Amino acid sequence: MLLYLNRRWGKIDAAARGRSIGSRLALCWLCMVLAVLSAALLLLSATGVLSHTASQFGETAALQQKNTAAIFTAQMDVLTAQGIELSNTVSGEVESFLAGRGLSFDALNDNPELIAELEDMLIPALKSAMEGSTCSGAYFCLDATANTSLSTSETSRAGVYLRYSGLRSAHPGGTVTCFRGTVDAARRNGLQLHNRWNPELNTSLIPGYRQVMAWDGDRLSGGCLWTERIPLLDTWESVTLLCVPVRDGAGNVRGVCGMELSDLYFSLSHSTVSGSYGSFIMLLAPMNGDTLLLDKAMLGSTEGTDLSASGEMRIQSGRDYDTFTWNDTTYLGKYQIVPGRLADGHPLAAVTLVPESGYRHQVQTARLGWTLGSLGFLIGMLVLAAALSRRFAMPIAQGLEAAKSCEHDWQPTGIREIDELTVYFHSRLRESRPEDALPRQVESLVSELIDRSKGLTSSERIILRYYAEGYTVKDIPGLLFISMGTVKGHNSHIYSKLGVDSYDALKAYLDVLRRCGRLEELLQSGKQRSYV
Amino acid sequence: MKRIMKEAMGDCSTVEEFRFLVRCRECGRTWHSSPVRFSKAGAEPKTEGMSAIFRTLYERERDAAREKAAAEASEIFSRCPVCGRLVCDRCFLICEDLDMCIACAKTLQVRGDIVAGEAFAPRELPAGPIGKASTEESDIK
Ligand SMILES: [Zn+2]
Ligand SMILES: [Zn+2]
C-alpha cells in the first residue's frame, strides 16, 4: 500500500518540479523577437541604410584631398621661391654684364653676338637653378631680340630655355638640352640642342608674359604667375610655366624667368593612391564657377582610368563628397582652392577623385556583407525558434494526451502547469466518473462488488491490493511472511465475501474495476485501518 | 521468507540422502522435508580425486535440496508478525486485522481461525508429498 501511494505522490512531486510554461514561453518569445529584429536588420542592410559607406568614403576622400592640397601647395611654394632666386641671379648678372661694357639694356636688340655672350654667361646659373629644384625645365627671356626687322620680332624674344630630355621618373635627371637659346651659347656650355630647337622664345605662347612684363610692384613674390597648361610649341608635350619678373637696377621689368612643369613630369611625380575604393587621382585645375577646366589642368597619374586632360569637368557638391562629371563619366572625390595666381585669373583647385565604379563596388561589397550577415542571423534565430517551439509544443501535446486518458502510468511532461492539470483531471475523473456512463449490468456488478468489499478484513484487503497490483498467489507468502496455507485461508474468505469462485474470476473483476477507475473504492472502502 | 526459513532449518542429511527439518516454535512439532537422494549414493570413490569430486557434488546437491526444502516449508510455516516466531499452520490464526500465532492471540485476546484446523490429525502436521512432521525434537542439531 505504501508502495502504491509512493508512486502516486511521486508523480505529483514530479509535476511540481517541472519547468514553468511561462519561462518556456518567454524563451520562445525572446527568439521570435530576435528573429524579427534580424529581419528588420536584413531589410535595412539590403537597402544600404546601415552601411556608412558614403560617410566613410567622404572621410577617406577628405583625408586624401588634404594630402593632395598639401603636396601641391608645397611644390608650388618651393618652385616660386626658387624662381625668385633665379630672377635675382639673372637680374644681377645682366646688370653687371651691361654695366661692365657701358651699355644700356636696349643695346641687346639687333646684336646677336652680344646676346650670345650674355646667354653664355647666364646658362650655368640657369642650369644649376634647374638642377636644384623639382621641375622639368627652367628658362629666362629678356625683352630684346636679335633681329627687329623680322615680321615676328614683336613676339620673338631672346632667352634660354633648358629642358630635361628623356624624363622617366619623378626624380629629374638625364640630359639637359637647350630648347631655346643661341647656338653659340649652347655649344660653349656643352649643351645638346633640343630636336625642336629655336634661337628665341615665342612670348605669344606664354599666357602670363604680358601681365608679368606690365607688373609694377615692390616684392617679386607679388609678381609671380603660373600659366595654365599650354602646349609646348612643335612638341607633343604640354607644360605649365612659372613666370617671375626679371628687373634691372632701376626696377623696370626687363624679362621673365621661371621653371617648367611638364605634364609628363607632373604625372610621374603624382602617382595614384590605391585604397579600398580604387585609385585616387590627383589633379590641379583652374576653376570657372562650378567647372574644372580640364583642358588647362595638370593631371597626376591617371593609371587605370580613361581620364585625360581635355574638356571640362562639372562639380556637384554633396554632403559627404563631391561628384565630378566628365564626358558622361562620373568621378567622386573632394576639391579645394589652393593659393597660387593663374595668368588667366581663374582660381586653382587641387582635386582628388576616384572613378565612381570603384566606389560602387565597395558599397556593394559592404552591403552584401551586411545582408549576408543579417540573413544568417535571421535563419539561425528562426531555426532556434522552431526547435524551441517544437520542444515546447511536444510535451504539451503529450501532456494533453495523458490528461485525456485515465491511465495511471502517464509520464510527467516536465511542464509544471500541464502536469498539475493532468493530476487534477485524473482526480476529478476518479471522483466524478458518471455512473450511468457504464452499462447497467456492469454498473450494478461494480456497485455490488464494492458493497460486498466492505466486509473484507484489513488482512484480506492487503492481499487483495497485492493482487490488484499484479502479484500472484505464489508471491504472497514471501511478501507477508505467511504460509501458503494461511494465504489460501485468506483467499477462501475473500472469494466468499466478494462472491467470486476462483482466483481467475477475482482477477477479472479487479480488471473491470480498474478500467472503470473504481479500483481504489474497492481497496479503500470499509475500514480505513492499515497495518502495512 | 525463504532466507528466514533456511536459517531456521535443521539439517538431518545422511551420506545417502538429504533431508531438513523445521520445528514449530509454538507446539514443538517437527516437520521433515521430503528426502532427496544423493546422486552418487552407494558409489565408492576409487581415487582421491574422485572422492574430492564426490564431496563437491554432495555439497552442491545439498544446497539445492535445502533450497527445495525451504520452498516446501514455506507452504506450512508462517512467521508471527507479533512475536516473530516461526509457527506451523496449526498454531497460526487468521484474524480480522492481523494474522498471528495462537500464543500472541491469547495474550492480545484476539479471535481467529486456525489455518490448518480440523483438516488434520491432532498431533500430525500435513505430510504427504512434502515431507512429514513428528514430535521428535532430538533431530534438531
Ligand atoms: Zn505448531
Ligand atoms: Zn506470536
XYZ file of C-alpha atoms and ligand atoms in Angstrom:
675
model
C 0.000 0.000 0.000
C 2.782 2.384 0.879
C 4.485 1.437 -2.329
C 1.417 2.336 -4.287
C 0.931 5.639 -2.512
C 4.571 6.444 -3.053
C 4.116 6.078 -6.759
C 1.177 8.401 -6.882
C 2.783 11.043 -4.731
C 5.947 10.765 -6.765
C 4.019 11.784 -9.795
C 2.571 14.853 -8.127
C 6.084 15.686 -6.962
C 7.419 15.471 -10.465
C 4.633 17.745 -11.609
C 5.614 20.325 -9.032
C 9.278 20.190 -10.033
C 8.724 20.732 -13.799
C 9.642 23.958 -15.502
C 7.007 26.652 -15.750
C 5.144 27.164 -19.014
C 5.839 30.898 -18.616
C 9.628 30.517 -18.706
C 9.384 28.388 -21.828
C 7.097 30.936 -23.442
C 9.499 33.734 -22.525
C 12.386 31.869 -24.160
C 10.339 31.276 -27.285
C 9.264 34.888 -27.409
C 12.830 36.075 -26.994
C 13.826 34.017 -30.008
C 10.946 35.369 -32.040
C 11.758 38.960 -31.087
C 15.384 38.410 -32.082
C 14.219 36.896 -35.357
C 12.034 39.926 -36.064
C 14.923 42.226 -35.180
C 17.243 40.416 -37.543
C 14.593 40.582 -40.265
C 14.471 44.339 -39.780
C 18.269 44.383 -39.850
C 18.196 42.430 -43.094
C 15.771 44.919 -44.631
C 17.883 47.868 -43.531
C 21.125 46.365 -44.767
C 19.547 45.327 -48.072
C 18.555 48.945 -48.628
C 22.018 50.079 -47.582
C 20.872 52.254 -44.688
C 23.191 50.560 -42.260
C 26.414 50.617 -44.200
C 28.032 54.019 -43.711
C 29.904 53.745 -46.961
C 29.047 57.289 -48.051
C 30.375 58.962 -44.925
C 33.298 56.552 -44.725
C 34.203 57.366 -48.294
C 33.764 61.064 -47.535
C 36.258 60.792 -44.704
C 38.740 58.863 -46.824
C 38.411 61.324 -49.700
C 38.765 64.332 -47.387
C 41.920 62.876 -45.884
C 43.328 62.159 -49.307
C 42.341 65.613 -50.511
C 44.087 67.293 -47.584
C 47.210 65.409 -48.529
C 46.913 66.325 -52.197
C 46.442 70.029 -51.449
C 49.430 69.993 -49.104
C 51.648 68.373 -51.739
C 50.616 70.805 -54.481
C 50.901 73.854 -52.252
C 54.340 72.857 -51.027
C 55.574 72.151 -54.562
C 54.332 75.473 -55.871
C 55.728 77.401 -52.892
C 59.167 75.847 -53.268
C 59.245 76.472 -57.030
C 58.145 80.079 -56.555
C 60.916 80.653 -54.042
C 63.469 79.118 -56.398
C 62.064 81.145 -59.305
C 62.518 84.363 -57.333
C 66.084 83.381 -56.548
C 66.702 82.675 -60.241
C 65.191 86.069 -61.115
C 67.544 87.830 -58.702
C 70.533 85.968 -60.147
C 69.593 86.812 -63.733
C 68.934 90.483 -62.802
C 72.303 90.794 -61.142
C 74.217 89.114 -63.972
C 72.517 91.176 -66.703
C 73.111 94.371 -64.724
C 76.813 93.721 -64.222
C 77.236 92.439 -67.826
C 75.809 95.634 -69.311
C 77.467 97.923 -66.778
C 80.843 96.334 -67.458
C 80.510 97.247 -71.145
C 78.914 100.630 -70.514
C 75.850 99.620 -72.464
C 72.150 100.169 -71.924
C 69.617 97.295 -71.970
C 68.366 98.317 -75.416
C 71.835 97.691 -76.852
C 70.989 93.986 -76.878
C 68.492 94.490 -79.729
C 69.866 93.529 -83.141
C 73.126 92.364 -81.565
C 73.265 88.564 -81.831
C 76.888 88.388 -80.647
C 76.129 90.354 -77.505
C 73.034 88.236 -76.805
C 75.035 85.054 -77.289
C 77.723 86.348 -74.966
C 75.146 87.225 -72.299
C 73.365 83.882 -72.634
C 76.674 82.047 -72.458
C 77.326 83.719 -69.163
C 73.811 83.047 -67.748
C 73.466 79.365 -68.760
C 75.449 77.933 -65.773
C 73.230 79.817 -63.304
C 70.080 78.659 -65.119
C 71.335 75.116 -65.236
C 72.128 74.989 -61.551
C 68.738 76.567 -60.695
C 67.060 73.882 -62.798
C 69.017 71.056 -61.247
C 68.372 72.386 -57.775
C 64.608 72.267 -57.981
C 61.858 69.759 -58.608
C 60.962 70.750 -62.131
C 61.328 69.510 -65.664
C 62.899 72.662 -67.089
C 63.871 76.303 -66.477
C 64.021 79.394 -68.652
C 64.581 83.107 -68.835
C 63.804 85.525 -71.571
C 64.721 89.166 -71.929
C 62.804 91.947 -73.629
C 65.156 92.067 -76.625
C 65.520 90.298 -79.962
C 68.375 89.600 -82.322
C 66.591 90.910 -85.369
C 63.969 93.633 -85.025
C 63.334 93.692 -88.747
C 61.650 90.313 -88.844
C 57.849 90.160 -89.036
C 57.720 88.026 -85.888
C 60.033 90.330 -83.947
C 57.178 91.570 -81.770
C 56.780 88.201 -80.055
C 60.222 86.724 -80.551
C 62.395 87.386 -77.538
C 65.942 86.410 -76.705
C 66.398 83.938 -73.879
C 67.454 80.421 -72.839
C 65.089 77.569 -72.152
C 66.641 74.358 -70.849
C 64.744 71.077 -70.520
C 65.462 67.553 -69.491
C 65.114 65.111 -72.306
C 64.028 61.527 -71.849
C 62.336 62.002 -68.485
C 61.455 58.638 -66.994
C 60.849 59.120 -63.296
C 59.709 61.650 -60.771
C 63.351 62.421 -59.957
C 64.511 64.797 -62.666
C 67.724 63.802 -64.297
C 69.202 62.803 -67.594
C 70.394 65.007 -70.350
C 69.846 68.767 -70.206
C 69.029 70.025 -73.678
C 68.785 73.510 -74.999
C 65.248 74.105 -76.224
C 65.656 77.848 -76.785
C 68.814 79.889 -76.904
C 71.597 80.800 -79.290
C 73.663 78.021 -80.797
C 76.938 79.610 -79.739
C 75.903 79.885 -76.100
C 74.693 76.262 -76.100
C 77.859 74.976 -77.756
C 80.090 76.889 -75.415
C 78.310 75.330 -72.433
C 78.437 71.848 -73.972
C 74.646 71.568 -74.280
C 72.845 69.495 -76.878
C 70.204 71.248 -78.885
C 66.648 70.077 -78.450
C 65.276 68.439 -81.617
C 62.685 71.251 -81.760
C 65.259 73.944 -81.055
C 64.735 77.629 -81.824
C 67.057 80.543 -81.047
C 64.437 82.710 -79.366
C 61.254 82.303 -77.317
C 57.803 82.977 -78.737
C 56.190 85.061 -75.997
C 52.730 84.883 -77.545
C 52.590 81.315 -76.386
C 53.293 82.251 -72.769
C 49.917 83.439 -71.414
C 51.373 85.339 -68.465
C 54.123 87.085 -70.322
C 52.379 90.401 -70.933
C 50.968 90.524 -67.396
C 54.366 89.934 -65.842
C 56.068 92.469 -68.099
C 53.438 95.045 -67.138
C 53.782 94.312 -63.430
C 54.725 97.249 -61.258
C 55.117 96.077 -57.753
C 57.538 96.043 -54.930
C 58.064 92.462 -53.898
C 58.854 89.899 -56.579
C 56.580 87.317 -54.979
C 53.640 89.578 -55.807
C 54.532 89.491 -59.496
C 54.766 85.704 -59.803
C 52.263 83.947 -62.023
C 51.537 80.402 -63.138
C 50.391 79.775 -66.638
C 47.643 77.322 -67.358
C 48.664 74.137 -69.093
C 49.921 75.142 -72.538
C 51.156 73.027 -75.449
C 54.865 73.307 -75.976
C 55.477 74.573 -79.484
C 56.356 71.906 -82.023
C 56.257 69.085 -79.424
C 53.573 66.702 -78.186
C 54.174 67.841 -74.642
C 52.231 70.312 -72.536
C 53.679 72.353 -69.728
C 52.769 74.837 -67.061
C 55.253 77.626 -66.515
C 56.106 79.731 -63.514
C 56.589 83.342 -64.573
C 58.738 85.564 -62.342
C 59.572 89.135 -63.377
C 63.249 89.943 -64.061
C 64.055 93.549 -63.208
C 67.007 95.815 -63.971
C 68.731 98.025 -61.417
C 66.142 100.758 -61.855
C 63.327 98.397 -61.044
C 61.947 98.127 -64.589
C 60.780 94.697 -65.623
C 63.176 93.561 -68.349
C 62.174 89.977 -68.750
C 60.625 86.825 -67.325
C 62.151 83.699 -65.842
C 60.900 80.635 -64.088
C 60.510 76.868 -64.030
C 58.655 74.437 -66.187
C 56.469 71.533 -65.078
C 55.715 69.236 -67.990
C 52.586 67.101 -67.940
C 54.771 64.017 -68.171
C 56.815 65.098 -65.164
C 53.654 66.008 -63.246
C 52.001 62.675 -63.836
C 55.221 60.862 -62.931
C 55.579 62.747 -59.669
C 51.930 62.379 -58.601
C 51.048 58.749 -58.893
C 47.642 57.407 -57.913
C 46.942 56.392 -54.319
C 45.315 52.991 -54.082
C 42.668 52.320 -51.476
C 39.639 50.161 -50.932
C 37.608 52.469 -53.185
C 40.016 52.266 -56.093
C 42.881 54.549 -57.149
C 42.702 58.197 -56.153
C 43.794 60.587 -58.921
C 45.256 63.995 -58.067
C 44.900 66.979 -60.328
C 45.474 70.691 -60.309
C 42.931 72.574 -62.395
C 41.759 76.133 -62.999
C 38.235 76.565 -61.809
C 35.499 78.503 -63.534
C 32.422 78.642 -61.358
C 31.452 75.026 -60.750
C 33.504 73.787 -63.658
C 37.053 72.487 -63.695
C 38.892 73.433 -66.865
C 40.468 70.098 -67.523
C 41.979 71.185 -70.841
C 44.096 73.639 -68.871
C 44.755 71.341 -65.915
C 47.772 69.365 -64.775
C 46.925 65.764 -64.091
C 48.687 63.327 -61.842
C 48.891 59.760 -62.974
C 45.544 58.566 -64.390
C 46.532 54.946 -64.462
C 43.541 52.622 -64.681
C 41.096 55.282 -65.856
C 40.314 56.944 -69.164
C 40.537 60.433 -67.682
C 42.545 62.789 -69.887
C 43.381 66.480 -69.872
C 40.621 67.679 -72.134
C 37.175 69.203 -71.904
C 35.526 70.365 -68.735
C 34.526 68.670 -65.531
C 31.373 69.733 -63.732
C 31.346 69.714 -59.929
C 28.283 68.843 -57.874
C 28.831 69.353 -54.180
C 27.464 66.713 -51.839
C 27.138 66.185 -48.101
C 29.929 63.637 -47.728
C 31.768 64.048 -51.001
C 31.569 65.900 -54.317
C 30.539 64.433 -57.625
C 32.517 65.252 -60.771
C 31.066 64.650 -64.216
C 33.381 64.473 -67.196
C 32.348 63.198 -70.643
C 29.381 61.267 -69.128
C 31.729 59.570 -66.719
C 31.237 60.184 -63.017
C 34.034 60.575 -60.513
C 33.700 61.030 -56.773
C 36.042 62.929 -54.503
C 36.887 66.282 -52.956
C 38.415 69.569 -54.104
C 39.709 72.754 -52.577
C 41.121 76.052 -53.803
C 44.861 76.346 -53.261
C 46.816 79.619 -53.150
C 48.525 80.454 -56.445
C 47.875 83.063 -59.146
C 46.972 81.939 -62.611
C 47.667 84.063 -65.651
C 44.021 83.982 -66.730
C 42.776 84.922 -63.232
C 40.933 81.646 -62.509
C 41.306 80.171 -59.033
C 43.349 76.997 -58.883
C 41.786 73.895 -57.396
C 43.519 70.812 -56.042
C 41.287 67.833 -56.718
C 41.324 64.240 -55.515
C 38.925 61.864 -57.146
C 38.189 58.235 -57.826
C 36.044 56.630 -60.562
C 32.505 56.031 -59.323
C 32.679 52.365 -60.305
C 35.292 51.683 -57.630
C 33.157 53.348 -55.006
C 30.021 51.499 -56.152
C 31.893 48.238 -55.967
C 32.902 48.959 -52.400
C 29.323 49.944 -51.489
C 28.005 46.715 -52.917
C 30.616 44.685 -51.077
C 29.726 46.365 -47.792
C 26.005 45.969 -48.418
C 26.455 42.336 -49.366
C 28.392 41.734 -46.157
C 25.674 43.273 -44.037
C 22.918 41.478 -45.918
C 24.564 38.072 -45.667
C 25.364 38.609 -42.006
C 21.848 39.565 -41.012
C 20.373 36.854 -43.241
C 22.483 34.265 -41.435
C 21.379 35.656 -38.095
C 17.742 35.587 -39.170
C 17.944 31.980 -40.331
C 19.702 30.984 -37.118
C 17.041 32.663 -34.994
C 14.189 31.096 -36.982
C 15.741 27.644 -36.657
C 16.249 28.183 -32.936
C 12.670 29.416 -32.516
C 11.341 26.451 -34.482
C 13.397 23.999 -32.437
C 12.310 25.619 -29.181
C 8.648 25.693 -30.102
C 8.895 22.063 -31.147
C 10.466 21.108 -27.855
C 7.863 23.242 -26.178
C 4.822 22.039 -28.090
C 5.556 18.315 -27.973
C 5.355 17.928 -24.190
C 2.123 19.944 -24.229
C 0.582 17.581 -26.755
C 1.827 14.600 -24.750
C 0.550 16.158 -21.532
C -2.878 16.763 -23.023
C -2.923 13.183 -24.260
C -2.032 11.970 -20.776
C -4.696 14.212 -19.257
C -7.343 12.844 -21.603
C -6.564 9.191 -20.893
C -7.296 7.835 -17.438
C -4.151 5.730 -17.392
C -2.265 5.759 -14.142
C 1.157 5.259 -15.643
C 1.357 8.536 -17.535
C 4.753 10.204 -17.842
C 5.242 13.687 -16.366
C 5.932 16.141 -19.208
C 8.207 18.402 -17.187
C 5.892 21.358 -17.705
C 4.527 22.189 -14.300
C 1.165 23.582 -15.327
C 0.368 20.692 -17.676
C 1.374 18.059 -15.135
C -0.679 19.702 -12.442
C -3.593 19.851 -14.837
C -3.225 16.143 -15.600
C -3.114 15.254 -11.908
C -6.183 17.411 -11.353
C -8.042 15.881 -14.301
C -7.299 12.387 -13.100
C -8.522 13.120 -9.600
C -11.675 14.699 -10.998
C -12.209 11.795 -13.364
C -11.954 9.351 -10.469
C -14.303 11.360 -8.312
C -16.926 12.268 -10.805
C -16.915 9.452 -13.322
C -20.549 9.412 -14.322
C -22.023 6.108 -13.128
C -24.670 5.959 -15.789
C -21.966 6.121 -18.395
C -21.358 2.432 -17.673
C -23.629 -0.284 -18.981
C -26.306 -1.099 -16.452
C -25.164 -4.671 -15.883
C -21.561 -3.723 -15.328
C -22.534 -0.852 -13.128
C -24.638 -2.992 -10.862
C -21.897 -5.603 -10.744
C -19.344 -2.984 -9.800
C -21.573 -1.473 -7.164
C -22.288 -4.886 -5.734
C -18.606 -5.748 -5.581
C -17.780 -2.515 -3.832
C -20.654 -3.063 -1.488
C -19.509 -6.578 -0.702
C -15.928 -5.492 -0.218
C -16.969 -3.571 2.865
C -16.927 -6.882 4.712
C -13.241 -7.555 3.993
C -10.806 -7.557 6.895
C -7.692 -5.451 6.654
C -5.512 -8.553 6.141
C -7.708 -9.622 3.243
C -7.640 -6.114 1.865
C -3.854 -6.121 1.938
C -3.736 -9.361 -0.020
C -6.392 -8.062 -2.426
C -4.273 -4.959 -3.032
C -1.303 -7.136 -3.931
C -3.491 -8.956 -6.450
C -4.660 -5.616 -7.832
C -1.031 -4.649 -8.275
C -0.400 -7.763 -10.305
C 1.104 -10.139 -7.725
C 0.013 -13.772 -7.868
C -0.908 -16.164 -5.062
C 2.608 -17.608 -5.094
C 4.123 -14.206 -4.317
C 2.067 -13.583 -1.187
C 3.857 -15.924 1.295
C 7.149 -14.256 0.553
C 5.675 -10.755 0.775
C 3.794 -11.219 4.044
C 5.917 -13.994 5.651
C 2.938 -16.262 5.982
C 2.481 -19.871 4.893
C 0.743 -20.801 1.691
C -1.924 -22.354 3.872
C -2.584 -19.013 5.504
C -2.796 -17.374 2.076
C -5.261 -19.986 0.894
C -7.303 -19.441 4.041
C -7.467 -15.706 3.325
C -8.257 -16.375 -0.302
C -11.245 -18.525 0.511
C -12.524 -15.746 2.768
C -12.013 -13.124 0.070
C -13.724 -15.260 -2.568
C -16.738 -15.928 -0.444
C -17.067 -12.350 0.750
C -16.850 -10.915 -2.779
C -18.920 -13.715 -4.243
C -16.313 -14.986 -6.709
C -15.422 -18.608 -7.145
C -11.780 -18.562 -8.211
C -8.594 -16.528 -8.376
C -9.089 -16.018 -12.117
C -12.578 -14.639 -11.568
C -11.211 -12.292 -8.927
C -8.526 -11.024 -11.333
C -11.186 -10.420 -13.979
C -13.302 -8.347 -11.564
C -10.264 -6.346 -10.468
C -9.559 -5.595 -14.113
C -13.115 -4.362 -14.724
C -12.874 -2.100 -11.686
C -9.554 -0.701 -12.804
C -10.928 0.158 -16.221
C -13.812 1.985 -14.598
C -11.403 3.826 -12.347
C -13.120 2.473 -9.242
C -10.456 0.097 -8.045
C -9.490 2.409 -5.227
C -13.063 2.402 -3.957
C -12.856 -1.334 -3.635
C -9.477 -1.320 -1.947
C -10.222 1.561 0.386
C -13.852 1.007 1.304
C -14.786 -0.315 4.679
C -12.339 0.156 7.473
C -9.530 2.574 6.749
C -7.106 0.987 9.198
C -3.918 -0.356 7.763
C -1.161 -2.413 9.342
C 1.189 -2.415 6.446
C 10.732 -15.659 3.650
C 12.994 -18.310 2.152
C 16.012 -16.777 3.815
C 14.355 -16.847 7.234
C 13.266 -20.409 6.576
C 16.737 -21.563 5.544
C 18.211 -20.042 8.658
C 15.634 -21.806 10.838
C 16.008 -25.183 9.100
C 17.893 -28.030 10.738
C 19.975 -30.418 8.648
C 19.464 -34.162 9.127
C 21.043 -35.304 5.876
C 22.966 -38.619 5.650
C 25.582 -39.719 3.108
C 22.783 -41.330 1.134
C 20.143 -38.617 1.136
C 19.425 -35.001 2.019
C 16.722 -34.090 4.472
C 15.934 -30.989 6.507
C 13.642 -30.238 9.397
C 11.781 -27.233 10.810
C 10.362 -27.128 14.309
C 7.242 -25.163 15.176
C 8.230 -22.749 17.928
C 4.768 -22.950 19.401
C 3.780 -26.567 19.512
C 7.264 -28.045 19.101
C 6.268 -30.392 16.287
C 8.993 -31.127 13.813
C 8.426 -31.095 10.119
C 10.755 -33.059 7.816
C 11.293 -32.190 4.221
C 10.792 -34.902 1.628
C 14.128 -36.762 1.259
C 16.286 -36.159 -1.815
C 18.692 -38.931 -2.741
C 22.367 -38.128 -3.324
C 23.090 -38.930 -6.973
C 26.258 -40.889 -6.079
C 24.742 -42.709 -3.133
C 26.259 -46.150 -2.770
C 29.070 -45.500 -5.220
C 32.585 -45.835 -3.872
C 35.090 -43.187 -4.988
C 38.038 -45.123 -6.477
C 40.633 -42.421 -6.252
C 41.396 -39.459 -4.079
C 40.430 -37.135 -6.933
C 37.159 -38.925 -7.344
C 36.329 -38.513 -3.684
C 37.057 -34.798 -3.932
C 34.640 -34.582 -6.825
C 32.056 -36.543 -4.802
C 32.454 -34.151 -1.897
C 31.878 -31.154 -4.125
C 28.878 -32.806 -5.761
C 27.465 -33.644 -2.327
C 27.768 -30.022 -1.194
C 26.162 -28.735 -4.326
C 23.245 -31.148 -4.234
C 22.688 -30.496 -0.532
C 22.400 -26.738 -1.228
C 19.826 -27.424 -3.932
C 17.927 -29.739 -1.593
C 17.979 -27.081 1.131
C 16.514 -24.606 -1.315
C 13.751 -27.036 -2.260
C 13.066 -27.843 1.399
C 12.737 -24.144 2.238
C 10.137 -23.774 -0.511
C 8.270 -26.757 0.901
C 8.398 -25.377 4.401
C 7.047 -22.032 3.208
C 3.838 -23.847 2.363
C 3.067 -24.606 6.003
C 5.111 -22.287 8.193
C 4.295 -18.634 8.894
C 6.217 -16.004 10.788
C 4.144 -14.432 13.530
C 4.297 -10.668 12.995
C 3.879 -10.045 16.738
C 6.463 -12.351 18.355
C 8.473 -13.044 15.210
C 8.486 -16.846 15.770
C 8.141 -19.399 13.001
C 4.998 -21.436 13.656
C 3.121 -24.171 11.826
C -0.282 -23.737 10.254
C -1.818 -25.454 13.288
C -0.502 -22.753 15.559
C -1.262 -19.764 13.267
C -4.539 -17.875 13.258
C -6.246 -15.920 10.534
C -7.546 -12.877 12.370
C -9.636 -9.853 11.462
C -6.863 -7.290 11.294
C -3.594 -9.120 11.661
C -2.810 -12.809 11.450
C -0.757 -14.121 14.421
C 0.244 -17.214 16.387
C -2.020 -18.835 18.944
C 0.085 -17.602 21.864
C 0.044 -13.984 20.764
C -3.698 -14.145 20.008
C -4.292 -15.429 23.532
C -2.179 -12.684 25.098
C -3.770 -9.952 22.986
C -7.215 -11.517 23.345
C -7.756 -11.620 19.598
C -10.100 -14.105 17.986
C -9.231 -16.002 14.851
C -9.420 -19.253 12.895
C -6.566 -21.770 12.868
C -5.187 -22.065 9.344
C -4.940 -25.863 9.383
C -7.619 -26.749 11.850
C -9.718 -29.850 11.844
C -8.464 -30.984 8.486
C -5.547 -32.873 10.013
C -4.893 -35.277 12.796
C -4.375 -33.537 16.186
C -0.683 -34.293 16.518
C 0.294 -34.768 12.896
C 1.344 -31.953 10.615
C 0.349 -32.258 6.962
C 2.899 -34.508 5.381
C 2.153 -36.413 2.247
C 4.248 -35.442 -0.707
C 6.000 -32.591 1.010
C 7.683 -34.157 3.964
C 6.199 -35.210 7.267
C 6.088 -33.924 10.767
C 6.757 -35.684 14.037
C 7.021 -34.809 17.674
C 10.655 -35.817 17.866
C 12.747 -32.902 18.980
C 16.075 -34.696 19.173
C 16.541 -34.348 15.379
C 17.322 -30.688 15.612
C 21.045 -30.147 15.703
Zn 2.620 -25.585 15.970
Zn 3.205 -14.976 18.157
